[in-house]
Amino acid sequence: MEWVFLEETDSTNRVAKELARQGAPHGTAVLAKRQTAGRGRLGRAFFSPEGGLYLSVILYPQCPPEDRVLMTPMAAVAVCRALEQVCGVSAGIKWVNDLYLGGKKLCGILCEGCGDAVIVGIGLNLYTPEGGFPAEIPATALDVPVGRRVLAEAIRQQLLQPGEFLAEYRERCLLLGKTVTVHPVAGEAYAARAVELDDRCRLVVESCRGREALDSGEVSVRF
Ligand code: BTN
């Protein structure tokens, strides 16, 4: 089984986890036209109306467990490459898991572990929904005629043959050189300058607290 196509589901990541538990092979993918309980990072809901591409791909990475954190940046570059290839669109990456176009969010990525598998979940706005996007995060859509399945298969292929991705991630990273606001898991938000991405794809920032490498958490910026 390579593909599961659904009109609607609660969450393609949930369906993919279920398939992984049943032994679905590397590269099995679930694609839906809409989700009723789409999941985002940090336990948030992910707005998933008709007009989006909601894709989850099951991968069994061969890397050591500590390298699994690199799956999210790898997936971000894979989606950018597929967008270039299929639509001629060049997206930027807002560390660590969001793709932006024209200063607005186009796509979010949520990687979740499930035993030996990693579920790479991708939510990409193909078309602006009726009534527009919620106000919280400025969002945008491709709004060009593109086959959902064609783009999804291009993304899947890129995920299956990722190759080197860190250099491209750095080139596409929208935060470097910018003043950002860091929102630590605990404690007050603070301003910092994003100076580089290290070889673990951690965001190195400088602030009145000194120099530090962030490996997760939230960073916001004004584009
Ligand atoms: C984020 O922006 O916080 C990440 C969003 C990831 C959403 C995708 S849509 C397909 C897959 N299924 C889910 O429930 N979530 C991911």
mmCIF file of C-alpha atoms and ligand atoms in Angstrom:
data_model
loop_
_atom_site.group_PDB
_atom_site.id
_atom_site.type_symbol
_atom_site.label_atom_id
_atom_site.label_comp_id
_atom_site.label_asym_id
_atom_site.label_seq_id
_atom_site.Cartn_x
_atom_site.Cartn_y
_atom_site.Cartn_z
ATOM 1 C CA MET A 1 0.000 0.000 0.000
ATOM 2 C CA GLU A 2 1.545 3.325 -1.018
ATOM 3 C CA TRP A 3 -1.360 5.738 -0.719
ATOM 4 C CA VAL A 4 -4.517 6.168 1.327
ATOM 5 C CA PHE A 5 -6.738 8.907 -0.127
ATOM 6 C CA LEU A 6 -9.454 10.341 2.116
ATOM 7 C CA GLU A 7 -12.074 13.029 1.577
ATOM 8 C CA GLU A 8 -12.137 13.866 5.289
ATOM 9 C CA THR A 9 -10.552 12.560 8.460
ATOM 10 C CA ASP A 10 -9.854 13.833 11.942
ATOM 11 C CA SER A 11 -6.069 13.900 11.449
ATOM 12 C CA THR A 12 -3.934 12.240 8.783
ATOM 13 C CA ASN A 13 -1.151 11.920 11.388
ATOM 14 C CA ARG A 14 -3.495 9.900 13.574
ATOM 15 C CA VAL A 15 -4.456 7.645 10.649
ATOM 16 C CA ALA A 16 -0.790 7.220 9.666
ATOM 17 C CA LYS A 17 0.148 6.234 13.236
ATOM 18 C CA GLU A 18 -2.562 3.613 13.183
ATOM 19 C CA LEU A 19 -1.211 2.252 9.874
ATOM 20 C CA ALA A 20 2.355 2.245 11.228
ATOM 21 C CA ARG A 21 1.184 0.215 14.241
ATOM 22 C CA GLN A 22 -0.326 -2.282 11.768
ATOM 23 C CA GLY A 23 3.042 -2.557 9.983
ATOM 24 C CA ALA A 24 2.564 -0.219 6.994
ATOM 25 C CA PRO A 25 5.816 0.016 4.992
ATOM 26 C CA HIS A 26 8.260 2.900 4.588
ATOM 27 C CA GLY A 27 6.772 5.592 2.359
ATOM 28 C CA THR A 28 3.093 4.824 3.003
ATOM 29 C CA ALA A 29 1.207 8.101 2.735
ATOM 30 C CA VAL A 30 -2.207 9.399 3.806
ATOM 31 C CA LEU A 31 -3.735 12.360 1.977
ATOM 32 C CA ALA A 32 -6.967 14.124 2.942
ATOM 33 C CA LYS A 33 -8.920 17.058 1.527
ATOM 34 C CA ARG A 34 -9.903 18.309 4.962
ATOM 35 C CA GLN A 35 -9.374 17.446 8.632
ATOM 36 C CA THR A 36 -11.780 17.859 11.504
ATOM 37 C CA ALA A 37 -9.124 17.701 14.258
ATOM 38 C CA GLY A 38 -5.854 18.653 12.558
ATOM 39 C CA ARG A 39 -2.946 18.757 14.987
ATOM 40 C CA GLY A 40 -0.203 21.363 15.095
ATOM 41 C CA ARG A 41 2.969 21.733 17.108
ATOM 42 C CA LEU A 42 2.902 22.359 20.856
ATOM 43 C CA GLY A 43 -0.505 20.691 21.171
ATOM 44 C CA ARG A 44 -2.239 23.311 19.078
ATOM 45 C CA ALA A 45 -5.096 22.707 16.643
ATOM 46 C CA PHE A 46 -4.283 23.066 12.955
ATOM 47 C CA PHE A 47 -6.955 24.824 10.856
ATOM 48 C CA SER A 48 -7.675 22.306 8.082
ATOM 49 C CA PRO A 49 -10.510 23.408 5.796
ATOM 50 C CA GLU A 50 -11.241 22.239 2.248
ATOM 51 C CA GLY A 51 -8.635 23.745 -0.053
ATOM 52 C CA GLY A 52 -5.605 22.422 1.768
ATOM 53 C CA LEU A 53 -3.236 19.529 1.297
ATOM 54 C CA TYR A 54 -3.104 17.395 4.440
ATOM 55 C CA LEU A 55 -0.458 14.742 4.079
ATOM 56 C CA SER A 56 1.221 12.278 6.441
ATOM 57 C CA VAL A 57 4.072 10.058 5.304
ATOM 58 C CA ILE A 58 5.352 7.090 7.326
ATOM 59 C CA LEU A 59 9.147 6.861 7.369
ATOM 60 C CA TYR A 60 11.410 4.398 9.161
ATOM 61 C CA PRO A 61 14.611 6.430 9.471
ATOM 62 C CA GLN A 62 17.871 4.520 9.619
ATOM 63 C CA CYS A 63 19.595 7.280 11.597
ATOM 64 C CA PRO A 64 20.488 7.063 15.308
ATOM 65 C CA PRO A 65 17.618 8.169 17.590
ATOM 66 C CA GLU A 66 19.391 11.419 18.492
ATOM 67 C CA ASP A 67 19.345 12.436 14.807
ATOM 68 C CA ARG A 68 15.576 12.185 14.555
ATOM 69 C CA VAL A 69 15.322 15.864 15.506
ATOM 70 C CA LEU A 70 16.672 16.557 12.025
ATOM 71 C CA MET A 71 13.567 15.038 10.420
ATOM 72 C CA THR A 72 11.630 18.295 10.693
ATOM 73 C CA PRO A 73 14.242 20.454 8.902
ATOM 74 C CA MET A 74 14.757 17.665 6.357
ATOM 75 C CA ALA A 75 10.993 17.618 5.702
ATOM 76 C CA ALA A 76 10.869 21.414 5.373
ATOM 77 C CA VAL A 77 13.501 21.305 2.633
ATOM 78 C CA ALA A 78 11.726 18.350 0.952
ATOM 79 C CA VAL A 79 8.485 20.358 0.727
ATOM 80 C CA CYS A 80 10.359 23.422 -0.613
ATOM 81 C CA ARG A 81 11.983 21.278 -3.316
ATOM 82 C CA ALA A 82 8.629 19.782 -4.335
ATOM 83 C CA LEU A 83 7.062 23.259 -4.491
ATOM 84 C CA GLU A 84 9.871 24.462 -6.783
ATOM 85 C CA GLN A 85 9.572 21.391 -8.966
ATOM 86 C CA VAL A 86 5.773 21.311 -9.338
ATOM 87 C CA CYS A 87 4.727 24.965 -8.973
ATOM 88 C CA GLY A 88 7.914 27.001 -9.566
ATOM 89 C CA VAL A 89 7.368 28.594 -6.163
ATOM 90 C CA SER A 90 10.262 29.429 -3.844
ATOM 91 C CA ALA A 91 9.229 29.277 -0.189
ATOM 92 C CA GLY A 92 11.236 30.478 2.802
ATOM 93 C CA ILE A 93 11.545 28.563 6.058
ATOM 94 C CA LYS A 94 10.719 30.053 9.414
ATOM 95 C CA TRP A 95 12.700 27.917 11.850
ATOM 96 C CA VAL A 96 11.926 25.327 12.561
ATOM 97 C CA ASN A 97 8.875 23.900 10.843
ATOM 98 C CA ASP A 98 6.953 26.579 8.940
ATOM 99 C CA LEU A 99 7.130 27.497 5.262
ATOM 100 C CA TYR A 100 6.412 31.100 4.367
ATOM 101 C CA LEU A 101 5.553 32.886 1.158
ATOM 102 C CA GLY A 102 5.374 36.678 0.927
ATOM 103 C CA GLY A 103 5.725 37.035 4.692
ATOM 104 C CA LYS A 104 2.795 34.716 5.465
ATOM 105 C CA LYS A 105 2.553 31.093 6.545
ATOM 106 C CA LEU A 106 1.936 28.660 3.697
ATOM 107 C CA CYS A 107 2.657 25.322 5.355
ATOM 108 C CA GLY A 108 3.264 23.739 8.747
ATOM 109 C CA ILE A 109 5.039 20.487 9.527
ATOM 110 C CA LEU A 110 4.539 18.179 12.502
ATOM 111 C CA CYS A 111 6.803 15.124 12.893
ATOM 112 C CA GLU A 112 5.656 12.565 15.452
ATOM 113 C CA GLY A 113 7.386 9.376 16.573
ATOM 114 C CA CYS A 114 5.504 6.079 16.607
ATOM 115 C CA GLY A 115 7.728 3.148 17.607
ATOM 116 C CA ASP A 116 10.376 2.787 14.887
ATOM 117 C CA ALA A 117 8.412 5.065 12.582
ATOM 118 C CA VAL A 118 8.358 8.817 12.232
ATOM 119 C CA ILE A 119 5.142 10.303 10.880
ATOM 120 C CA VAL A 120 5.879 13.402 8.831
ATOM 121 C CA GLY A 121 2.701 15.490 8.788
ATOM 122 C CA ILE A 122 2.392 18.354 6.323
ATOM 123 C CA GLY A 123 -0.414 20.879 6.108
ATOM 124 C CA LEU A 124 -0.151 23.164 3.088
ATOM 125 C CA ASN A 125 -2.654 25.799 1.970
ATOM 126 C CA LEU A 126 -3.397 25.208 -1.707
ATOM 127 C CA TYR A 127 -6.311 27.634 -1.941
ATOM 128 C CA THR A 128 -7.615 30.421 0.274
ATOM 129 C CA PRO A 129 -10.682 29.009 2.050
ATOM 130 C CA GLU A 130 -14.097 30.634 1.903
ATOM 131 C CA GLY A 131 -14.127 33.219 4.677
ATOM 132 C CA GLY A 132 -10.327 33.472 4.675
ATOM 133 C CA PHE A 133 -7.825 32.298 7.284
ATOM 134 C CA PRO A 134 -8.135 32.847 11.048
ATOM 135 C CA ALA A 135 -6.575 36.093 12.190
ATOM 136 C CA GLU A 136 -4.022 34.685 14.703
ATOM 137 C CA ILE A 137 -1.336 33.764 12.192
ATOM 138 C CA PRO A 138 -1.068 35.655 8.913
ATOM 139 C CA ALA A 139 -1.507 32.838 6.383
ATOM 140 C CA THR A 140 -1.436 32.544 2.623
ATOM 141 C CA ALA A 141 -2.193 29.921 -0.030
ATOM 142 C CA LEU A 142 -0.572 28.926 -3.309
ATOM 143 C CA ASP A 143 -3.751 29.843 -5.194
ATOM 144 C CA VAL A 144 -2.410 28.428 -8.464
ATOM 145 C CA PRO A 145 -3.936 25.454 -10.277
ATOM 146 C CA VAL A 146 -2.055 22.438 -9.013
ATOM 147 C CA GLY A 147 -3.120 18.841 -8.594
ATOM 148 C CA ARG A 148 -3.258 17.930 -4.908
ATOM 149 C CA ARG A 149 -2.108 14.378 -5.652
ATOM 150 C CA VAL A 150 0.666 15.524 -8.000
ATOM 151 C CA LEU A 151 2.137 17.848 -5.379
ATOM 152 C CA ALA A 152 1.666 15.273 -2.618
ATOM 153 C CA GLU A 153 3.516 12.604 -4.618
ATOM 154 C CA ALA A 154 6.351 15.054 -5.366
ATOM 155 C CA ILE A 155 6.651 15.752 -1.623
ATOM 156 C CA ARG A 156 6.614 12.031 -0.834
ATOM 157 C CA GLN A 157 9.363 11.384 -3.371
ATOM 158 C CA GLN A 158 11.494 14.170 -1.891
ATOM 159 C CA LEU A 159 11.001 12.705 1.586
ATOM 160 C CA LEU A 160 12.096 9.293 0.330
ATOM 161 C CA GLN A 161 15.365 10.603 -1.159
ATOM 162 C CA PRO A 162 16.334 13.594 0.966
ATOM 163 C CA GLY A 163 20.125 13.765 0.457
ATOM 164 C CA GLU A 164 21.945 16.792 1.865
ATOM 165 C CA PHE A 165 19.538 19.414 3.162
ATOM 166 C CA LEU A 166 21.241 21.604 5.774
ATOM 167 C CA ALA A 167 22.886 24.021 3.315
ATOM 168 C CA GLU A 168 19.550 24.597 1.568
ATOM 169 C CA TYR A 169 17.780 24.951 4.903
ATOM 170 C CA ARG A 170 20.239 27.709 5.842
ATOM 171 C CA GLU A 171 19.735 29.466 2.497
ATOM 172 C CA ARG A 172 15.968 29.394 2.869
ATOM 173 C CA CYS A 173 15.948 30.303 6.569
ATOM 174 C CA LEU A 174 14.108 33.599 7.039
ATOM 175 C CA LEU A 175 15.356 34.329 10.555
ATOM 176 C CA LEU A 176 19.114 34.686 10.139
ATOM 177 C CA GLY A 177 20.320 38.218 10.825
ATOM 178 C CA LYS A 178 16.895 39.221 12.184
ATOM 179 C CA THR A 179 15.851 40.352 15.621
ATOM 180 C CA VAL A 180 13.460 37.740 16.957
ATOM 181 C CA THR A 181 11.444 37.194 20.100
ATOM 182 C CA VAL A 182 12.266 33.960 21.894
ATOM 183 C CA HIS A 183 9.409 32.357 23.838
ATOM 184 C CA PRO A 184 10.993 29.842 26.213
ATOM 185 C CA VAL A 185 8.898 26.907 27.409
ATOM 186 C CA ALA A 186 9.187 28.420 30.901
ATOM 187 C CA GLY A 187 9.883 32.049 31.664
ATOM 188 C CA GLU A 188 9.545 35.438 30.015
ATOM 189 C CA ALA A 189 9.906 36.110 26.298
ATOM 190 C CA TYR A 190 13.025 38.057 25.314
ATOM 191 C CA ALA A 191 14.510 39.723 22.254
ATOM 192 C CA ALA A 192 17.538 38.199 20.536
ATOM 193 C CA ARG A 193 19.425 38.307 17.264
ATOM 194 C CA ALA A 194 19.393 35.106 15.198
ATOM 195 C CA VAL A 195 22.976 34.624 14.056
ATOM 196 C CA GLU A 196 23.332 31.118 12.636
ATOM 197 C CA LEU A 197 22.052 27.571 12.363
ATOM 198 C CA ASP A 198 24.510 25.049 13.742
ATOM 199 C CA ASP A 199 25.075 21.586 12.289
ATOM 200 C CA ARG A 200 22.225 20.189 14.429
ATOM 201 C CA CYS A 201 19.962 22.831 12.874
ATOM 202 C CA ARG A 202 19.727 24.598 16.213
ATOM 203 C CA LEU A 203 19.094 28.333 16.021
ATOM 204 C CA VAL A 204 21.982 30.220 17.577
ATOM 205 C CA VAL A 205 20.861 33.512 19.082
ATOM 206 C CA GLU A 206 22.612 36.349 20.903
ATOM 207 C CA SER A 207 20.852 38.402 23.535
ATOM 208 C CA CYS A 208 21.541 40.068 26.857
ATOM 209 C CA ARG A 209 21.587 36.479 28.208
ATOM 210 C CA GLY A 210 24.600 35.707 26.003
ATOM 211 C CA ARG A 211 24.925 33.301 23.100
ATOM 212 C CA GLU A 212 22.805 30.138 23.089
ATOM 213 C CA ALA A 213 21.665 27.427 20.693
ATOM 214 C CA LEU A 214 17.909 26.813 20.709
ATOM 215 C CA ASP A 215 16.810 23.332 19.788
ATOM 216 C CA SER A 216 13.099 23.732 20.112
ATOM 217 C CA GLY A 217 10.490 26.090 21.400
ATOM 218 C CA GLU A 218 9.088 29.099 19.746
ATOM 219 C CA VAL A 219 10.570 32.102 18.085
ATOM 220 C CA SER A 220 8.511 34.880 16.552
ATOM 221 C CA VAL A 221 9.542 37.592 14.139
ATOM 222 C CA ARG A 222 7.944 40.457 12.245
ATOM 223 C CA PHE A 223 8.364 40.019 8.500
HETATM 224 C C1 BTN B 1 2.095 23.449 12.740
HETATM 225 O O1 BTN B 1 2.041 24.392 11.952
HETATM 226 O O2 BTN B 1 2.041 23.601 13.985
HETATM 227 C C2 BTN B 1 2.222 22.047 12.191
HETATM 228 C C3 BTN B 1 0.970 21.683 11.454
HETATM 229 C C4 BTN B 1 0.991 20.292 10.861
HETATM 230 C C5 BTN B 1 -0.347 19.974 10.231
HETATM 231 C C6 BTN B 1 -0.343 18.687 9.471
HETATM 232 S S1 BTN B 1 -1.769 18.539 8.425
HETATM 233 C C7 BTN B 1 -1.390 16.881 8.130
HETATM 234 C C8 BTN B 1 -0.941 16.291 9.449
HETATM 235 N N1 BTN B 1 -2.075 15.875 10.231
HETATM 236 C C9 BTN B 1 -2.208 16.568 11.358
HETATM 237 O O3 BTN B 1 -3.105 16.410 12.197
HETATM 238 N N2 BTN B 1 -1.232 17.480 11.451
HETATM 239 C C10 BTN B 1 -0.325 17.415 10.310
#
